[in-house]
PDB file of C-alpha atoms in Angstrom:
ATOM      1  CA  UNK A   1     385.264  19.838 -17.373  1.00 53.00           C
ATOM      2  CA  UNK A   2     385.641  18.825 -20.528  1.00 56.00           C
ATOM      3  CA  UNK A   3     387.905  16.222 -21.677  1.00 52.00           C
ATOM      4  CA  UNK A   4     389.963  19.120 -24.405  1.00 54.00           C
ATOM      5  CA  UNK A   5     389.910  21.198 -21.472  1.00 61.00           C
ATOM      6  CA  UNK A   6     392.520  19.193 -19.613  1.00 61.00           C
ATOM      7  CA  UNK A   7     394.060  17.437 -21.955  1.00 58.00           C
ATOM      8  CA  UNK A   8     393.654  19.501 -25.142  1.00 62.00           C
ATOM      9  CA  UNK A   9     391.859  18.670 -28.071  1.00 62.00           C
ATOM     10  CA  UNK A  10     395.126  17.162 -29.566  1.00 63.00           C
ATOM     11  CA  UNK A  11     396.027  14.597 -26.760  1.00 66.00           C
ATOM     12  CA  UNK A  12     391.736  13.429 -25.156  1.00 68.00           C
ATOM     13  CA  UNK A  13     392.637  11.969 -28.977  1.00 72.00           C
ATOM     14  CA  UNK A  14     394.422   9.915 -28.495  1.00 72.00           C
ATOM     15  CA  UNK A  15     394.896   8.972 -25.719  1.00 70.00           C
ATOM     16  CA  UNK A  16     390.615   7.846 -27.248  1.00 72.00           C
ATOM     17  CA  UNK A  17     392.923   5.792 -30.196  1.00 73.00           C
ATOM     18  CA  UNK A  18     395.298   4.780 -27.658  1.00 71.00           C
ATOM     19  CA  UNK A  19     392.555   3.067 -26.246  1.00 71.00           C
ATOM     20  CA  UNK A  20     390.261   1.820 -28.701  1.00 70.00           C
ATOM     21  CA  UNK A  21     393.936   0.622 -30.286  1.00 68.00           C
ATOM     22  CA  UNK A  22     394.420  -2.083 -27.950  1.00 61.00           C
ATOM     23  CA  UNK A  23     390.789  -3.008 -26.946  1.00 57.00           C
ATOM     24  CA  UNK A  24     390.462  -4.187 -30.797  1.00 54.00           C
ATOM     25  CA  UNK A  25     393.698  -6.443 -30.064  1.00 54.00           C
ATOM     26  CA  UNK A  26     392.631  -8.004 -27.284  1.00 55.00           C
ATOM     27  CA  UNK A  27     389.297  -8.494 -28.188  1.00 57.00           C
ATOM     28  CA  UNK A  28     391.085 -10.131 -31.664  1.00 57.00           C
ATOM     29  CA  UNK A  29     394.117 -12.244 -29.678  1.00 59.00           C
ATOM     30  CA  UNK A  30     391.023 -14.227 -27.598  1.00 60.00           C
ATOM     31  CA  UNK A  31     388.792 -13.889 -31.080  1.00 59.00           C
ATOM     32  CA  UNK A  32     391.338 -16.265 -32.828  1.00 57.00           C
ATOM     33  CA  UNK A  33     392.619 -18.556 -29.460  1.00 55.00           C
ATOM     34  CA  UNK A  34     388.819 -19.181 -28.739  1.00 53.00           C
ATOM     35  CA  UNK A  35     388.216 -20.075 -33.195  1.00 48.00           C
ATOM     36  CA  UNK A  36     390.915 -22.263 -32.402  1.00 46.00           C
ATOM     37  CA  UNK A  37     390.110 -24.214 -29.690  1.00 45.00           C
ATOM     38  CA  UNK A  38     386.921 -24.728 -31.331  1.00 46.00           C
ATOM     39  CA  UNK A  39     388.221 -25.863 -35.026  1.00 49.00           C
ATOM     40  CA  UNK A  40     390.278 -28.045 -33.100  1.00 51.00           C
ATOM     41  CA  UNK A  41     387.859 -29.384 -30.918  1.00 65.00           C
ATOM     42  CA  UNK A  42     384.481 -30.204 -33.476  1.00 74.00           C
ATOM     43  CA  UNK A  43     381.621 -33.154 -32.331  1.00 78.00           C
ATOM     44  CA  UNK A  44     378.693 -33.634 -33.029  1.00 77.00           C
ATOM     45  CA  UNK A  45     377.779 -32.896 -37.487  1.00 76.00           C
ATOM     46  CA  UNK A  46     380.561 -30.962 -37.227  1.00 84.00           C
ATOM     47  CA  UNK A  47     383.018 -33.910 -36.695  1.00 87.00           C
ATOM     48  CA  UNK A  48     384.776 -35.701 -39.554  1.00 89.00           C
ATOM     49  CA  UNK A  49     384.049 -38.596 -40.077  1.00 89.00           C
ATOM     50  CA  UNK A  50     383.917 -41.812 -41.639  1.00 91.00           C
ATOM     51  CA  UNK A  51     381.128 -41.907 -43.782  1.00 92.00           C
ATOM     52  CA  UNK A  52     380.605 -45.571 -46.739  1.00 92.00           C
ATOM     53  CA  UNK A  53     382.266 -46.184 -49.947  1.00 92.00           C
ATOM     54  CA  UNK A  54     379.104 -45.008 -52.084  1.00 93.00           C
ATOM     55  CA  UNK A  55     378.247 -41.229 -50.438  1.00 93.00           C
ATOM     56  CA  UNK A  56     382.296 -41.408 -49.946  1.00 92.00           C
ATOM     57  CA  UNK A  57     382.273 -41.246 -54.206  1.00 94.00           C
ATOM     58  CA  UNK A  58     379.434 -38.211 -53.949  1.00 93.00           C
ATOM     59  CA  UNK A  59     381.792 -35.920 -52.125  1.00 93.00           C
ATOM     60  CA  UNK A  60     384.956 -37.175 -53.108  1.00 93.00           C
ATOM     61  CA  UNK A  61     386.513 -38.073 -49.184  1.00 93.00           C
ATOM     62  CA  UNK A  62     386.334 -40.918 -47.523  1.00 91.00           C
ATOM     63  CA  UNK A  63     386.023 -38.976 -44.330  1.00 93.00           C
ATOM     64  CA  UNK A  64     383.188 -36.169 -44.296  1.00 92.00           C
ATOM     65  CA  UNK A  65     380.983 -34.409 -41.904  1.00 91.00           C
ATOM     66  CA  UNK A  66     377.245 -34.817 -41.829  1.00 90.00           C
ATOM     67  CA  UNK A  67     377.080 -30.811 -42.146  1.00 90.00           C
ATOM     68  CA  UNK A  68     378.967 -30.968 -44.859  1.00 92.00           C
ATOM     69  CA  UNK A  69     377.803 -33.707 -46.496  1.00 92.00           C
ATOM     70  CA  UNK A  70     374.710 -32.128 -46.748  1.00 91.00           C
ATOM     71  CA  UNK A  71     376.109 -28.957 -48.148  1.00 93.00           C
ATOM     72  CA  UNK A  72     377.952 -31.041 -50.605  1.00 94.00           C
ATOM     73  CA  UNK A  73     374.384 -32.429 -51.835  1.00 93.00           C
ATOM     74  CA  UNK A  74     372.177 -29.367 -51.361  1.00 93.00           C
ATOM     75  CA  UNK A  75     375.074 -27.434 -53.603  1.00 95.00           C
ATOM     76  CA  UNK A  76     374.899 -30.647 -56.679  1.00 95.00           C
ATOM     77  CA  UNK A  77     370.896 -30.538 -56.156  1.00 94.00           C
ATOM     78  CA  UNK A  78     370.971 -26.895 -57.544  1.00 94.00           C
ATOM     79  CA  UNK A  79     373.673 -26.514 -59.918  1.00 95.00           C
ATOM     80  CA  UNK A  80     371.581 -29.906 -61.639  1.00 95.00           C
ATOM     81  CA  UNK A  81     368.508 -28.197 -61.150  1.00 95.00           C
ATOM     82  CA  UNK A  82     366.928 -30.813 -59.315  1.00 94.00           C
ATOM     83  CA  UNK A  83     364.698 -29.178 -57.415  1.00 94.00           C
ATOM     84  CA  UNK A  84     360.773 -29.985 -58.062  1.00 93.00           C
ATOM     85  CA  UNK A  85     359.764 -26.074 -59.524  1.00 94.00           C
ATOM     86  CA  UNK A  86     356.161 -26.569 -58.749  1.00 95.00           C
ATOM     87  CA  UNK A  87     356.568 -27.885 -55.036  1.00 93.00           C
ATOM     88  CA  UNK A  88     360.810 -26.402 -53.271  1.00 91.00           C
ATOM     89  CA  UNK A  89     360.279 -29.238 -50.766  1.00 93.00           C
ATOM     90  CA  UNK A  90     360.522 -31.547 -53.535  1.00 95.00           C
ATOM     91  CA  UNK A  91     363.832 -32.975 -54.933  1.00 95.00           C
ATOM     92  CA  UNK A  92     364.763 -35.857 -58.315  1.00 95.00           C
ATOM     93  CA  UNK A  93     366.734 -38.064 -57.983  1.00 94.00           C
ATOM     94  CA  UNK A  94     369.209 -38.512 -60.926  1.00 95.00           C
ATOM     95  CA  UNK A  95     371.398 -41.931 -61.407  1.00 94.00           C
ATOM     96  CA  UNK A  96     374.417 -39.711 -59.082  1.00 94.00           C
ATOM     97  CA  UNK A  97     371.916 -38.947 -55.959  1.00 93.00           C
ATOM     98  CA  UNK A  98     369.805 -42.247 -55.859  1.00 94.00           C
ATOM     99  CA  UNK A  99     372.941 -44.052 -55.522  1.00 93.00           C
ATOM    100  CA  UNK A 100     372.861 -42.304 -51.772  1.00 94.00           C
ATOM    101  CA  UNK A 101     369.236 -41.830 -51.109  1.00 93.00           C
ATOM    102  CA  UNK A 102     368.181 -45.935 -51.412  1.00 91.00           C
ATOM    103  CA  UNK A 103     366.768 -45.924 -55.266  1.00 93.00           C
ATOM    104  CA  UNK A 104     364.402 -43.057 -54.707  1.00 94.00           C
ATOM    105  CA  UNK A 105     362.944 -41.328 -57.453  1.00 94.00           C
ATOM    106  CA  UNK A 106     362.063 -38.002 -55.292  1.00 94.00           C
ATOM    107  CA  UNK A 107     362.364 -38.051 -51.897  1.00 95.00           C
ATOM    108  CA  UNK A 108     361.248 -34.319 -49.865  1.00 93.00           C
ATOM    109  CA  UNK A 109     364.125 -31.927 -48.619  1.00 84.00           C
ATOM    110  CA  UNK A 110     363.281 -32.985 -44.778  1.00 88.00           C
ATOM    111  CA  UNK A 111     364.659 -36.578 -45.721  1.00 90.00           C
ATOM    112  CA  UNK A 112     367.999 -35.735 -46.649  1.00 89.00           C
ATOM    113  CA  UNK A 113     369.200 -35.778 -43.536  1.00 86.00           C
ATOM    114  CA  UNK A 114     368.010 -39.128 -42.486  1.00 90.00           C
ATOM    115  CA  UNK A 115     369.336 -40.816 -45.851  1.00 92.00           C
ATOM    116  CA  UNK A 116     372.404 -39.774 -45.329  1.00 91.00           C
ATOM    117  CA  UNK A 117     372.975 -41.358 -41.474  1.00 89.00           C
ATOM    118  CA  UNK A 118     372.211 -44.834 -43.413  1.00 90.00           C
ATOM    119  CA  UNK A 119     376.446 -43.901 -45.127  1.00 91.00           C
ATOM    120  CA  UNK A 120     377.919 -42.783 -41.821  1.00 87.00           C
ATOM    121  CA  UNK A 121     379.459 -44.366 -39.337  1.00 79.00           C
ATOM    122  CA  UNK A 122     377.723 -45.605 -36.144  1.00 76.00           C
ATOM    123  CA  UNK A 123     379.655 -44.167 -32.817  1.00 62.00           C
ATOM    124  CA  UNK A 124     380.133 -47.001 -30.039  1.00 50.00           C
TER     125      UNK A 124
END
């Protein structure tokens, strides 16, 4: 027997809508609760830590996470058009980038994280 015969067509739709609303509300509440836990307990590369004065001047903060530092560096590279057009894996360093990349003229994009790691406080 279909739900239309037992509950009537309108009642079936109303019950389904109520069930969907309850599921959506509980799913949203669970997502909000889990995201608040994640943001307060950041660890690893997302943990905000003190940085060197050079990197601090570059990003505009005395403490930053590794992921945010890399994002800011890439934003700057794209904004200043410093990526080698012939070899996209190569970055030309201007004066500002040289301060955080040990004075190098060019760096590979795989070197960026390694060169930035020198600017983060070592955890004990």
